[in-house]
């Protein structure tokens, strides 16, 4: 039973346009959410995070939105650049001392020049 | 400073064999977590070590085990390999387990293929 789901395995976007990556979760105990970016042959790198007490967090071109009632979060990238092409994972944590991450299956984003 | 290193980067084994993977965390980091990445499943948490003690364990069979040494380097072992164990195994290091989750740094992974 996947507690964090990324239902779109791939997404293609034109350079300069907005990329929207979605993530749904089922565990209401999750209180901290993160997005990671992964290039081939490299480990995931942290991109942006949001606490459950917020509904939006912005960092440059990247914005994460959290809708707790829908158990849904999304990552917006504006404007999209070819260098953004990578696999994006969303992850969640239930907090407490056992702060392990539960990851989604990832979405391959391709930004077309 | 140097990032998280994992050795070997690629490994091919046959069913029934056992394998040991190694992870050297960032200098000064004392917590190491291991994840398995398979297509369609994302990253699944295996276990976490801190100060040579396993702090947390994911939902994997006992064939998967790990340990951490006094220099914080960690190894994971998989015994009696099955075809389904073919995956990318990632380790991540952080200063301490209770640190901010966005301060967890991943290595490039070890690609294990079981034939």
mmCIF file of C-alpha atoms in Angstrom, chain A residues 2 32 34 36 38 41-46 49 87 89 93 97-106, chain B residues 9-10 35 37 40-43 45 55-58 88 90 97-102 104 106-108:
data_model
loop_
_atom_site.group_PDB
_atom_site.id
_atom_site.type_symbol
_atom_site.label_atom_id
_atom_site.label_comp_id
_atom_site.label_asym_id
_atom_site.label_seq_id
_atom_site.Cartn_x
_atom_site.Cartn_y
_atom_site.Cartn_z
ATOM 1 C CA UNK A 2 1.710 3.145 -1.238
ATOM 2 C CA UNK A 32 6.471 17.404 6.608
ATOM 3 C CA UNK A 34 9.810 17.356 0.580
ATOM 4 C CA UNK A 36 13.802 15.811 -4.446
ATOM 5 C CA UNK A 38 17.321 13.131 -9.346
ATOM 6 C CA UNK A 41 23.703 8.244 -12.124
ATOM 7 C CA UNK A 42 23.338 10.669 -9.224
ATOM 8 C CA UNK A 43 21.574 10.467 -5.879
ATOM 9 C CA UNK A 44 18.444 12.539 -5.198
ATOM 10 C CA UNK A 45 19.097 16.117 -4.139
ATOM 11 C CA UNK A 46 16.799 18.128 -1.910
ATOM 12 C CA UNK A 49 10.045 21.369 1.521
ATOM 13 C CA UNK A 87 13.048 12.619 -12.060
ATOM 14 C CA UNK A 89 10.278 12.516 -6.082
ATOM 15 C CA UNK A 93 7.566 12.259 7.067
ATOM 16 C CA UNK A 97 12.003 10.754 16.528
ATOM 17 C CA UNK A 98 11.644 8.147 13.760
ATOM 18 C CA UNK A 99 11.886 10.667 10.986
ATOM 19 C CA UNK A 100 12.097 8.270 8.068
ATOM 20 C CA UNK A 101 11.001 9.432 4.664
ATOM 21 C CA UNK A 102 8.295 7.775 2.606
ATOM 22 C CA UNK A 103 8.814 8.441 -1.087
ATOM 23 C CA UNK A 104 6.561 8.444 -4.103
ATOM 24 C CA UNK A 105 7.527 6.550 -7.245
ATOM 25 C CA UNK A 106 8.750 9.654 -9.063
ATOM 26 C CA UNK B 9 28.714 1.511 -8.207
ATOM 27 C CA UNK B 10 27.596 -1.550 -10.178
ATOM 28 C CA UNK B 35 16.930 3.051 0.599
ATOM 29 C CA UNK B 37 14.805 2.204 -5.481
ATOM 30 C CA UNK B 40 7.403 2.023 -10.076
ATOM 31 C CA UNK B 41 8.074 1.766 -6.340
ATOM 32 C CA UNK B 42 10.149 4.827 -5.730
ATOM 33 C CA UNK B 43 12.534 4.836 -2.822
ATOM 34 C CA UNK B 45 13.348 2.919 3.403
ATOM 35 C CA UNK B 55 17.573 3.272 15.026
ATOM 36 C CA UNK B 56 14.850 2.483 12.594
ATOM 37 C CA UNK B 57 13.956 -0.289 10.181
ATOM 38 C CA UNK B 58 11.667 -0.455 7.181
ATOM 39 C CA UNK B 88 19.419 0.847 -7.059
ATOM 40 C CA UNK B 90 20.956 4.496 -2.101
ATOM 41 C CA UNK B 97 19.039 11.510 13.036
ATOM 42 C CA UNK B 98 16.938 14.212 14.558
ATOM 43 C CA UNK B 99 18.276 16.802 12.197
ATOM 44 C CA UNK B 100 16.182 18.512 9.569
ATOM 45 C CA UNK B 101 15.136 16.121 6.849
ATOM 46 C CA UNK B 102 16.292 18.532 4.167
ATOM 47 C CA UNK B 104 19.944 14.451 4.370
ATOM 48 C CA UNK B 106 22.242 11.055 -0.882
ATOM 49 C CA UNK B 107 25.032 9.126 -2.521
ATOM 50 C CA UNK B 108 24.939 8.100 -6.207
#
